[in-house]
């Protein structure tokens, strides 16, 4: 008869005694054998190819990622007098397999805890060890502190060895990634969890990484903990209903010595660690009134959902409750992301309609710190973010040492679905200087252009025009949003200063700039203020393929009177370069006319041309 293992089991699994994962398919049960016969959906007769024999396996499906099984005697031949499944008795130990390709699960310890622990008979109570949350709910961090000599169990020889080893290693830190859980069949409140435990001395072998834990919630106080370790009486710490979270005071946890769960199922003897977790004291937020509402990001930011940098290499995702930002590496082509950190709104420092400055609690992997953030609303679909330097203490996060507004870089973020919108600059521009990559010739065959029209072909259109030797070419970008501000001319980023004492002119800038090396006696006009602007745009769709490039660009510019200086950057709206003078793609232009005026000018010229042609024709016929 047809014999297939269940489809939901398919994947790569850890099997006891194996260093690497092995595949379960519809025919093969990893290293255990090939399916021959299924009985009652729990007994499986298999053929072990490695040993060339038949055996029966009873499988308990504990969790989508966990199978437990009992293995019978393996014999080289089947006969009527021997039923392999009769060999499966209650005294055969349960073995545990873990699906490594299955999704991680949320760990049951959803808070920060302090704990004391017993390791190999050595009771370590003070200083307390700690369990902290990581940036994803499937991981937690165990920080085991070294035992104090005064508060040990009194086993001086064991303590001495322990301290000598750990003084060299430091306090052990381990990360638990939870893979699966199941409840005890005995009716007790004990639960099992299995996962990978990684620390500074963990090898890549799954034998070193896979560990099993028992846990059950308790109510009681720390005075009862020591008695629990001394005599192991579970009644010393009262079990509670796990579903009634308001009753839970902590967890009683035991960790297996190896990659099996056998020692835990056979009782406390032989386990590597026993721990009693109690909720860690909450650190008061000294920067915020406890009666204030929870700290959340402003709606104009959180309502954007997912935003990306211009190159689509980073993704920032606001959670639905507006309290956190998930920051990830991102690939547009594979549509995949890798979480880097979680930034949680902690304390608002200052806020107005379009700017907010706050302290965030940042968790990267399993390490938490505080960081100052500043968010700017630039349009309905664009925000900019400034991030400060990480600090251990919240009170230092927004200090000048860790966050200085004028020196912090900006990250420009935009929604993927941002619609095209009217450009904020405008006009018909004649290009006076060009440096486009390595192209400086406006009539260059690939990237040259002589004219730039903004909002002339359409309110959302930037058009680059090349008309040389009778050949017309153009390329189009569509605006997605932008902003302008008036700033003092002296606040523009300065180029590398000249070493002589004179007024310095940028090679690619039609406006002189002043710096500390300039001679103020020069008669060149220095404008007091200039308009400094940024426009986000994307290339128009390719008419042949009806597709467009995913990346966006930022047009960084400033102007005074009709003289414009531009730099186009693909990474973001940079503040540390001087538009038109620095950057890989830059040009300078003179605005000849606004689009409305240019259209009127064209219409007037056309009318003059038509009138002249009409008069010429009348004169021609009059002569005849």
Coordinates of C-alpha atoms in Angstrom, one line a residue:
X1 CA 0.0 0.0 0.0
X2 CA 1.0 3.6 -0.5
X3 CA 2.9 5.0 2.5
X4 CA 3.5 8.8 2.8
X5 CA 4.5 10.9 5.7
X6 CA 2.4 14.0 6.3
X7 CA 3.0 17.0 4.1
X8 CA 3.2 19.4 7.0
X9 CA 6.3 17.5 8.3
X10 CA 8.2 18.3 5.1
X11 CA 11.4 20.3 5.8
X12 CA 14.8 20.1 7.5
X13 CA 14.8 18.7 11.0
X14 CA 17.2 18.2 13.8
X15 CA 17.4 14.5 14.9
X16 CA 19.0 13.4 18.2
X17 CA 22.7 12.7 17.9
X18 CA 23.1 14.5 14.5
X19 CA 25.2 17.5 14.1
X20 CA 23.3 18.8 11.0
X21 CA 19.6 18.9 10.0
X22 CA 18.2 16.2 7.7
X23 CA 15.2 16.4 5.5
X24 CA 11.8 14.8 6.0
X25 CA 10.0 14.2 2.8
X26 CA 6.8 12.3 1.9
X27 CA 8.8 9.1 1.8
X28 CA 11.8 9.6 4.1
X29 CA 11.8 10.4 7.8
X30 CA 15.3 11.9 7.8
X31 CA 17.8 9.5 9.4
X32 CA 15.2 7.2 10.8
X33 CA 14.1 5.4 7.6
X34 CA 11.9 5.1 4.6
X35 CA 8.1 4.8 5.0
X36 CA 6.8 1.2 4.6
X37 CA 3.5 1.2 6.4
X38 CA 1.3 3.5 8.6
X39 CA -0.9 2.3 11.4
X40 CA -3.4 4.5 13.2
X41 CA -1.6 7.6 12.1
X42 CA 1.0 7.3 14.9
X43 CA 2.8 4.0 14.3
X44 CA 5.2 4.0 11.3
X45 CA 7.0 0.9 10.0
X46 CA 10.2 2.1 8.3
X47 CA 13.2 0.6 6.6
X48 CA 16.5 1.9 8.0
X49 CA 18.8 2.0 4.9
X50 CA 21.9 2.7 7.0
X51 CA 21.5 -0.4 9.1
X52 CA 19.5 -2.4 6.5
X53 CA 16.8 -3.3 8.9
X54 CA 13.1 -2.7 9.8
X55 CA 11.7 -1.0 12.8
X56 CA 8.6 0.6 14.2
X57 CA 8.4 4.3 15.3
X58 CA 5.6 5.8 17.3
X59 CA 5.4 9.6 16.6
X60 CA 3.8 12.2 18.8
X61 CA 3.0 15.4 16.9
X62 CA 3.6 18.0 19.6
X63 CA 3.8 21.2 17.6
X64 CA 4.3 22.2 13.9
X65 CA 8.0 22.4 14.7
X66 CA 8.3 19.5 17.2
X67 CA 8.0 15.7 16.8
X68 CA 8.6 13.3 19.6
X69 CA 9.0 9.6 19.0
X70 CA 9.7 6.2 20.5
X71 CA 11.9 3.9 18.5
X72 CA 11.5 0.1 18.5
X73 CA 14.0 -2.8 17.8
X74 CA 15.5 -2.9 14.3
X75 CA 15.5 -6.3 12.6
X76 CA 16.8 -7.3 9.2
X77 CA 13.7 -9.2 8.1
X78 CA 9.9 -9.1 8.7
X79 CA 8.0 -12.3 9.6
X80 CA 4.6 -13.3 10.8
X81 CA 5.8 -14.1 14.2
X82 CA 7.2 -10.6 14.9
X83 CA 5.2 -7.3 14.9
X84 CA 7.8 -4.5 15.2
X85 CA 5.3 -2.2 16.8
X86 CA 4.8 -4.6 19.7
X87 CA 8.2 -3.5 20.8
X88 CA 7.0 0.1 21.5
X89 CA 6.4 0.2 25.3
X90 CA 6.0 3.0 27.8
X91 CA 9.5 2.6 29.2
X92 CA 11.1 3.5 25.9
X93 CA 12.4 7.1 26.3
X94 CA 10.9 9.8 24.1
X95 CA 13.3 11.5 21.7
X96 CA 12.7 14.9 20.3
X97 CA 13.1 16.4 16.8
X98 CA 12.9 20.1 15.9
X99 CA 12.0 21.5 12.5
X100 CA 14.8 24.0 11.7
X101 CA 13.1 25.4 8.6
X102 CA 9.9 26.1 10.5
X103 CA 9.0 29.6 11.6
X104 CA 10.3 30.7 15.0
X105 CA 7.7 31.2 17.7
X106 CA 7.2 33.8 20.4
X107 CA 9.0 32.9 23.6
X108 CA 6.7 32.7 26.7
X109 CA 8.8 35.2 28.7
X110 CA 7.4 38.4 27.4
X111 CA 9.0 40.8 29.9
X112 CA 12.3 41.5 31.6
X113 CA 13.1 39.2 34.5
X114 CA 15.7 38.8 37.2
X115 CA 16.6 35.3 38.4
X116 CA 18.7 33.2 40.6
X117 CA 19.8 29.8 39.3
X118 CA 21.3 26.5 40.3
X119 CA 24.0 25.1 38.1
X120 CA 25.4 21.7 38.8
X121 CA 24.5 22.0 42.5
X122 CA 25.9 25.5 42.8
X123 CA 23.2 28.0 43.9
X124 CA 23.8 31.5 42.5
X125 CA 21.5 34.1 44.1
X126 CA 23.3 37.4 44.2
X127 CA 24.1 39.4 42.2
X128 CA 20.9 38.5 40.3
X129 CA 21.1 37.3 36.7
X130 CA 18.8 38.8 34.1
X131 CA 16.6 37.9 31.2
X132 CA 15.8 40.6 28.6
X133 CA 13.7 40.9 25.5
X134 CA 15.3 41.0 22.1
X135 CA 14.0 43.0 19.1
X136 CA 11.8 40.1 17.9
X137 CA 9.5 38.1 20.2
X138 CA 11.1 34.8 19.2
X139 CA 14.3 35.6 21.0
X140 CA 15.3 36.4 24.6
X141 CA 18.7 37.1 26.2
X142 CA 20.0 35.3 29.3
X143 CA 22.7 37.1 31.3
X144 CA 24.2 34.8 33.9
X145 CA 26.2 36.6 36.6
X146 CA 29.0 35.0 38.5
X147 CA 28.2 33.6 41.9
X148 CA 29.1 35.6 45.0
X149 CA 31.4 33.8 47.4
X150 CA 29.3 34.8 50.4
X151 CA 26.0 33.7 49.0
X152 CA 26.9 30.4 47.4
X153 CA 25.6 27.0 48.4
X154 CA 28.7 26.4 50.5
X155 CA 30.4 24.0 48.1
X156 CA 33.7 25.8 48.3
X157 CA 35.6 23.5 45.9
X158 CA 32.9 23.8 43.2
X159 CA 32.6 27.5 43.7
X160 CA 36.4 28.0 43.4
X161 CA 36.5 26.1 40.1
X162 CA 33.4 28.0 38.9
X163 CA 34.9 31.4 39.7
X164 CA 38.3 30.7 38.2
X165 CA 36.7 29.7 34.9
X166 CA 34.2 32.6 34.8
X167 CA 36.7 35.3 35.7
X168 CA 38.4 34.4 32.5
X169 CA 35.2 34.2 30.5
X170 CA 33.2 37.0 32.0
X171 CA 29.5 36.7 32.7
X172 CA 28.0 34.2 30.3
X173 CA 25.4 35.6 27.9
X174 CA 23.2 33.4 25.8
X175 CA 20.5 34.0 23.2
X176 CA 17.5 31.7 23.1
X177 CA 15.6 31.4 19.8
X178 CA 12.3 29.6 20.5
X179 CA 11.2 27.0 17.9
X180 CA 8.4 25.1 19.5
X181 CA 6.4 24.3 22.7
X182 CA 4.0 21.8 24.1
X183 CA 2.1 21.1 27.3
X184 CA 2.7 18.3 29.7
X185 CA 0.5 15.3 29.3
X186 CA 0.5 14.7 33.1
X187 CA -2.1 17.4 33.8
X188 CA 0.4 19.7 35.6
X189 CA 1.2 23.3 34.8
X190 CA 4.5 22.3 33.4
X191 CA 5.2 23.3 29.7
X192 CA 8.0 22.5 27.4
X193 CA 9.9 24.7 25.0
X194 CA 12.7 23.9 22.7
X195 CA 15.0 26.1 20.7
X196 CA 18.6 27.1 19.8
X197 CA 20.8 28.5 22.6
X198 CA 23.8 30.5 21.3
X199 CA 26.6 31.9 23.3
X200 CA 30.2 32.9 23.1
X201 CA 31.4 29.3 23.1
X202 CA 28.7 27.6 21.1
X203 CA 29.8 25.7 18.0
X204 CA 27.8 25.5 14.7
X205 CA 26.8 22.0 15.6
X206 CA 23.1 21.6 16.3
X207 CA 24.2 19.2 19.1
X208 CA 25.6 22.2 20.9
X209 CA 22.8 24.6 20.1
X210 CA 19.5 22.7 20.6
X211 CA 18.3 22.8 24.2
X212 CA 15.0 21.9 25.9
X213 CA 13.4 23.8 28.7
X214 CA 10.5 23.2 31.1
X215 CA 8.7 26.2 32.5
X216 CA 5.6 26.9 34.5
X217 CA 4.3 30.1 36.0
X218 CA 4.2 30.5 39.8
X219 CA 3.0 32.9 42.4
X220 CA 5.1 33.5 45.5
X221 CA 8.0 35.6 46.6
X222 CA 11.8 35.3 46.4
X223 CA 12.0 34.0 50.0
X224 CA 10.4 30.8 48.7
X225 CA 12.9 30.4 45.9
X226 CA 15.8 29.1 48.0
X227 CA 13.7 26.4 49.6
X228 CA 12.7 25.3 46.2
X229 CA 16.3 24.8 45.2
X230 CA 17.2 23.1 48.5
X231 CA 14.6 20.4 48.4
X232 CA 13.1 20.6 45.0
X233 CA 9.5 20.5 46.3
X234 CA 7.3 22.1 43.7
X235 CA 4.6 22.9 46.3
X236 CA 7.0 25.5 47.8
X237 CA 6.1 27.7 44.9
X238 CA 2.4 27.6 44.1
X239 CA 1.5 26.9 40.5
X240 CA -1.1 29.0 38.9
X241 CA -3.3 29.0 35.9
X242 CA -1.1 30.0 32.9
X243 CA -4.0 31.7 31.2
X244 CA -4.6 34.1 34.1
X245 CA -1.7 36.4 33.6
X246 CA -2.6 38.7 36.4
X247 CA -1.8 36.0 38.9
X248 CA 1.6 35.2 37.4
X249 CA 4.6 36.3 39.6
X250 CA 7.2 34.6 37.5
X251 CA 8.4 31.4 35.9
X252 CA 10.1 28.3 37.2
X253 CA 12.5 27.1 34.5
X254 CA 14.8 24.1 34.0
X255 CA 17.3 23.7 31.1
X256 CA 18.4 20.4 29.7
X257 CA 22.0 19.4 29.7
X258 CA 22.1 18.3 26.1
X259 CA 20.1 18.5 22.9
X260 CA 17.5 16.0 24.1
X261 CA 14.6 16.6 26.5
X262 CA 15.2 13.2 28.2
X263 CA 16.7 14.6 31.5
X264 CA 13.8 17.0 31.9
X265 CA 11.2 14.3 31.4
X266 CA 12.8 12.0 33.8
X267 CA 12.8 14.5 36.6
X268 CA 15.0 17.3 37.9
X269 CA 18.1 15.2 38.4
X270 CA 20.6 15.7 35.6
X271 CA 19.4 19.1 34.3
X272 CA 22.1 21.7 33.6
X273 CA 20.4 24.8 35.1
X274 CA 17.3 25.5 37.3
X275 CA 16.1 29.1 37.4
X276 CA 13.3 31.0 39.0
X277 CA 12.4 34.1 37.1
X278 CA 10.7 37.1 38.7
X279 CA 9.7 40.3 36.9
X280 CA 12.5 42.9 36.9
X281 CA 11.8 46.2 38.7
X282 CA 10.5 48.8 36.3
X283 CA 13.0 51.7 35.8
X284 CA 11.0 54.9 36.2
X285 CA 11.0 57.3 33.2
X286 CA 12.6 60.4 34.8
X287 CA 12.0 62.5 31.7
X288 CA 8.2 62.1 31.5
X289 CA 5.2 62.6 33.8
X290 CA 3.8 59.1 34.7
X291 CA 0.3 60.5 34.1
X292 CA 1.0 61.4 30.5
X293 CA -0.3 59.4 27.6
X294 CA 2.1 56.7 26.2
X295 CA 4.8 58.1 23.9
X296 CA 3.8 57.7 20.3
X297 CA 5.1 59.0 16.9
X298 CA 3.0 61.7 15.3
X299 CA 0.2 60.6 13.1
X300 CA 1.6 62.3 10.0
X301 CA 4.6 59.9 10.3
X302 CA 3.0 56.7 11.6
X303 CA 0.2 56.9 9.1
X304 CA 2.7 56.4 6.3
X305 CA 3.2 52.8 7.3
X306 CA 6.2 51.7 5.3
X307 CA 8.8 54.2 4.0
X308 CA 12.0 53.6 2.1
X309 CA 15.2 55.5 1.4
X310 CA 15.7 56.8 -2.1
X311 CA 17.8 53.8 -3.1
X312 CA 15.4 51.2 -1.7
X313 CA 18.1 49.7 0.5
X314 CA 16.5 50.6 3.8
X315 CA 12.9 50.2 5.0
X316 CA 11.3 51.8 8.0
X317 CA 8.0 50.5 9.2
X318 CA 5.7 52.2 11.7
X319 CA 3.7 49.8 13.9
X320 CA -0.1 50.2 13.9
X321 CA -0.1 51.6 17.4
X322 CA 2.4 54.3 16.4
X323 CA 4.8 53.4 19.2
X324 CA 7.6 51.6 17.3
X325 CA 9.6 51.8 14.1
X326 CA 11.1 48.6 12.6
X327 CA 14.3 49.5 10.7
X328 CA 15.5 46.9 8.1
X329 CA 17.9 46.4 5.3
X330 CA 15.9 46.0 2.1
X331 CA 16.2 44.6 -1.4
X332 CA 13.8 46.0 -4.0
X333 CA 14.5 43.2 -6.5
X334 CA 13.8 40.3 -4.1
X335 CA 11.2 42.2 -2.0
X336 CA 12.9 40.9 1.2
X337 CA 14.1 42.7 4.3
X338 CA 16.3 41.9 7.3
X339 CA 15.4 43.5 10.6
X340 CA 18.3 45.7 12.0
X341 CA 16.7 47.4 15.0
X342 CA 13.4 48.4 16.7
X343 CA 13.0 52.0 17.8
X344 CA 10.4 52.6 20.5
X345 CA 9.1 56.0 21.3
X346 CA 10.2 56.7 24.9
X347 CA 10.0 60.4 25.7
X348 CA 9.0 63.4 23.6
X349 CA 11.4 66.3 24.0
X350 CA 9.7 68.9 21.7
X351 CA 7.0 68.8 19.1
X352 CA 5.1 71.0 16.6
X353 CA 3.0 70.4 13.6
X354 CA 5.8 69.2 11.3
X355 CA 8.8 68.4 13.6
X356 CA 9.2 66.1 16.6
X357 CA 12.3 65.5 18.7
X358 CA 12.2 62.5 21.0
X359 CA 14.2 59.9 22.9
X360 CA 13.7 56.4 21.6
X361 CA 14.6 53.0 23.1
X362 CA 16.5 51.2 20.4
X363 CA 16.9 47.4 20.5
X364 CA 19.4 45.9 18.0
X365 CA 19.4 42.1 18.2
X366 CA 19.3 41.7 22.0
X367 CA 21.1 44.9 23.0
X368 CA 19.1 48.0 24.1
X369 CA 20.2 51.6 24.3
X370 CA 18.7 55.1 24.0
X371 CA 18.9 57.3 21.0
X372 CA 17.7 60.8 20.1
X373 CA 15.5 61.0 17.0
X374 CA 14.2 64.0 15.1
X375 CA 11.5 63.6 12.4
X376 CA 10.5 66.2 9.8
X377 CA 7.3 66.2 7.8
X378 CA 8.3 67.2 4.3
X379 CA 5.1 66.3 2.4
X380 CA 2.1 64.0 2.7
X381 CA 4.4 61.1 1.6
X382 CA 7.9 62.2 2.6
X383 CA 9.6 62.4 6.0
X384 CA 13.2 62.9 7.0
X385 CA 14.9 61.3 10.0
X386 CA 17.9 62.4 12.0
X387 CA 19.4 59.7 14.4
X388 CA 21.8 60.5 17.2
X389 CA 24.5 58.4 18.8
X390 CA 23.4 55.5 21.1
X391 CA 23.6 56.2 24.8
X392 CA 23.3 53.8 27.7
X393 CA 21.2 56.4 29.7
X394 CA 18.1 58.1 28.5
X395 CA 19.1 61.4 30.1
X396 CA 22.2 61.6 27.8
X397 CA 20.5 60.6 24.6
X398 CA 19.7 64.2 23.4
X399 CA 22.7 65.9 24.9
X400 CA 25.0 67.9 22.6
X401 CA 27.5 65.1 22.9
X402 CA 25.2 62.6 21.3
X403 CA 22.9 64.8 19.1
X404 CA 23.7 68.2 17.6
X405 CA 21.0 69.2 15.0
X406 CA 23.2 71.0 12.6
X407 CA 25.8 68.2 12.4
X408 CA 23.4 65.2 12.2
X409 CA 22.9 63.7 8.7
X410 CA 19.4 63.4 7.3
X411 CA 17.8 60.2 5.9
X412 CA 15.1 61.0 3.4
X413 CA 12.2 58.5 3.5
X414 CA 9.3 58.1 1.1
X415 CA 6.3 55.9 0.6
X416 CA 6.6 53.3 -2.2
X417 CA 3.2 54.4 -3.5
X418 CA 3.9 58.1 -3.4
X419 CA 2.0 59.7 -6.3
X420 CA 3.5 62.3 -8.6
X421 CA 2.8 65.8 -7.4
X422 CA 3.6 69.4 -8.6
X423 CA 7.3 70.3 -8.6
X424 CA 8.2 73.2 -6.3
X425 CA 10.7 74.8 -8.6
X426 CA 9.7 76.0 -12.0
X427 CA 10.8 77.6 -15.2
X428 CA 12.7 77.3 -18.5
X429 CA 16.4 77.0 -17.7
X430 CA 19.4 77.4 -19.9
X431 CA 22.3 75.2 -18.7
X432 CA 25.5 77.3 -18.2
X433 CA 27.8 74.6 -16.6
X434 CA 27.5 70.8 -16.7
X435 CA 29.3 68.0 -14.9
X436 CA 27.2 64.9 -15.2
X437 CA 29.3 62.0 -14.1
X438 CA 32.3 62.5 -16.4
X439 CA 30.2 64.3 -19.0
X440 CA 30.8 68.0 -19.4
X441 CA 29.7 68.4 -23.0
X442 CA 26.1 69.5 -23.2
X443 CA 25.9 67.8 -26.6
X444 CA 27.4 64.5 -25.4
X445 CA 25.9 61.4 -27.0
X446 CA 24.7 59.8 -23.8
X447 CA 23.9 62.2 -20.9
X448 CA 24.4 65.7 -22.2
X449 CA 21.7 68.3 -22.0
X450 CA 21.5 72.0 -22.7
X451 CA 18.1 73.0 -21.3
X452 CA 16.0 72.0 -18.3
X453 CA 12.3 72.7 -18.1
X454 CA 10.6 72.4 -14.7
X455 CA 6.7 72.5 -14.7
X456 CA 6.6 73.6 -18.3
X457 CA 5.6 70.3 -19.9
X458 CA 3.3 69.5 -17.0
X459 CA 3.1 70.6 -13.3
X460 CA 4.8 67.4 -12.2
X461 CA 7.4 67.2 -15.0
X462 CA 11.2 67.9 -15.1
X463 CA 12.4 67.7 -18.6
X464 CA 16.1 67.5 -19.7
X465 CA 16.5 68.6 -23.4
X466 CA 19.4 68.2 -25.8
X467 CA 19.1 69.8 -29.2
X468 CA 22.4 69.6 -31.0
X469 CA 23.1 69.5 -34.8
X470 CA 19.4 69.1 -35.6
X471 CA 18.9 66.1 -33.3
X472 CA 16.4 66.5 -30.5
X473 CA 16.5 64.2 -27.4
X474 CA 14.8 64.6 -24.0
X475 CA 14.4 62.6 -20.8
X476 CA 11.7 63.1 -18.2
X477 CA 11.5 62.8 -14.4
X478 CA 8.2 63.1 -12.4
X479 CA 8.2 65.0 -9.1
X480 CA 7.0 63.3 -6.0
X481 CA 7.3 66.2 -3.5
X482 CA 9.7 68.7 -2.1
X483 CA 10.3 71.7 0.1
X484 CA 12.1 75.0 0.1
X485 CA 13.4 77.5 2.8
X486 CA 15.2 80.8 2.8
X487 CA 18.6 80.6 4.5
X488 CA 21.5 83.0 5.0
X489 CA 24.0 82.7 2.1
X490 CA 26.8 82.1 4.5
X491 CA 25.1 79.0 5.8
X492 CA 25.4 77.2 2.5
X493 CA 27.9 74.3 2.7
X494 CA 31.4 75.6 1.7
X495 CA 33.7 74.0 -0.8
X496 CA 37.3 73.2 0.2
X497 CA 38.6 76.7 0.9
X498 CA 41.3 78.3 -1.3
X499 CA 44.6 78.9 0.4
X500 CA 45.0 82.5 -0.8
X501 CA 43.3 85.6 0.5
X502 CA 40.7 86.4 -2.1
X503 CA 37.1 86.0 -3.1
X504 CA 36.6 82.4 -4.3
X505 CA 34.4 81.3 -7.2
X506 CA 33.1 77.8 -7.6
X507 CA 34.1 76.2 -10.9
X508 CA 30.5 75.1 -11.3
X509 CA 28.6 77.9 -9.6
X510 CA 27.5 81.1 -11.1
X511 CA 27.1 82.7 -7.7
X512 CA 30.2 83.6 -5.7
X513 CA 30.5 82.2 -2.2
X514 CA 32.1 83.7 0.9
X515 CA 34.3 81.9 3.4
X516 CA 36.8 82.8 6.1
X517 CA 39.6 83.1 3.5
X518 CA 37.7 85.6 1.3
X519 CA 38.7 89.2 1.0
X520 CA 35.7 91.3 1.9
X521 CA 37.1 94.2 0.0
X522 CA 36.2 92.6 -3.3
X523 CA 33.3 94.3 -5.1
X524 CA 31.5 91.1 -6.1
X525 CA 28.0 91.0 -4.7
X526 CA 27.4 88.6 -1.9
X527 CA 23.6 87.9 -1.5
X528 CA 22.4 88.0 2.1
X529 CA 19.9 85.2 1.7
X530 CA 19.2 82.4 -0.9
X531 CA 16.4 79.9 -1.4
X532 CA 17.6 76.4 -0.6
X533 CA 15.4 73.6 -1.9
X534 CA 15.0 69.8 -2.4
X535 CA 12.8 68.0 -4.9
X536 CA 12.3 64.2 -4.9
X537 CA 11.6 62.7 -8.3
X538 CA 11.7 59.4 -10.2
X539 CA 12.4 58.6 -13.9
X540 CA 9.4 58.5 -16.1
X541 CA 8.2 55.1 -17.5
X542 CA 10.2 53.7 -20.4
X543 CA 7.9 54.1 -23.4
X544 CA 9.1 50.8 -24.9
X545 CA 8.7 48.7 -21.8
X546 CA 6.1 50.7 -19.8
X547 CA 8.2 50.3 -16.7
X548 CA 10.1 52.8 -14.6
X549 CA 13.1 52.6 -12.4
X550 CA 12.3 52.0 -8.7
X551 CA 14.9 54.4 -7.4
X552 CA 14.3 58.0 -6.6
X553 CA 16.6 61.0 -6.8
X554 CA 16.9 64.2 -4.9
X555 CA 17.4 67.5 -6.8
X556 CA 19.3 69.7 -4.3
X557 CA 19.5 73.3 -5.4
X558 CA 19.8 76.9 -4.3
X559 CA 19.1 80.1 -6.3
X560 CA 19.5 83.9 -6.0
X561 CA 17.7 86.1 -8.6
X562 CA 17.7 83.9 -11.7
X563 CA 20.9 81.9 -11.1
X564 CA 20.5 78.3 -10.0
X565 CA 23.0 75.7 -8.8
X566 CA 21.9 72.0 -8.8
X567 CA 23.2 68.7 -7.6
X568 CA 21.3 65.5 -8.3
X569 CA 21.9 62.7 -5.8
X570 CA 20.7 59.1 -5.7
X571 CA 21.4 58.4 -2.1
X572 CA 19.4 61.2 -0.4
X573 CA 18.9 64.9 0.1
X574 CA 22.5 65.7 1.3
X575 CA 23.3 68.7 3.4
X576 CA 27.1 68.5 3.4
X577 CA 27.6 69.4 -0.3
X578 CA 27.3 72.7 -2.1
X579 CA 24.8 72.3 -4.9
X580 CA 26.3 72.9 -8.4
X581 CA 29.8 72.6 -7.0
X582 CA 30.0 69.2 -5.5
X583 CA 28.4 65.8 -6.2
X584 CA 28.7 63.4 -9.1
X585 CA 25.8 64.9 -11.0
X586 CA 25.7 68.6 -11.0
X587 CA 24.9 71.6 -13.2
X588 CA 24.2 75.3 -13.1
X589 CA 21.6 77.2 -14.9
X590 CA 20.0 80.5 -15.6
X591 CA 16.2 80.7 -15.4
X592 CA 15.1 82.5 -18.6
X593 CA 11.4 82.6 -17.9
X594 CA 8.7 81.1 -15.7
X595 CA 6.7 78.4 -17.4
X596 CA 3.6 80.7 -17.7
X597 CA 5.8 83.5 -19.1
X598 CA 7.6 81.1 -21.4
X599 CA 4.4 79.9 -22.8
X600 CA 3.2 83.5 -23.4
X601 CA 6.6 84.2 -25.0
X602 CA 6.3 81.2 -27.3
X603 CA 2.7 82.2 -28.2
X604 CA 3.9 85.8 -28.9
X605 CA 6.7 84.6 -31.1
X606 CA 4.4 82.3 -33.0
X607 CA 2.0 85.1 -33.6
X608 CA 4.8 87.4 -34.8
X609 CA 6.0 84.6 -37.1
X610 CA 2.5 84.0 -38.5
X611 CA 2.0 87.7 -39.0
X612 CA 5.3 88.0 -40.8
X613 CA 4.5 85.0 -43.0
X614 CA 1.1 86.5 -43.8
X615 CA 2.6 89.8 -44.8
X616 CA 5.3 88.1 -46.9
X617 CA 2.7 86.1 -48.8
X618 CA 0.5 89.1 -49.5
X619 CA 3.5 91.1 -50.8
X620 CA 4.5 88.1 -52.9
X621 CA 1.1 87.9 -54.6
X622 CA 0.8 91.7 -54.9
X623 CA 4.0 91.7 -57.0
X624 CA 2.3 89.4 -59.4

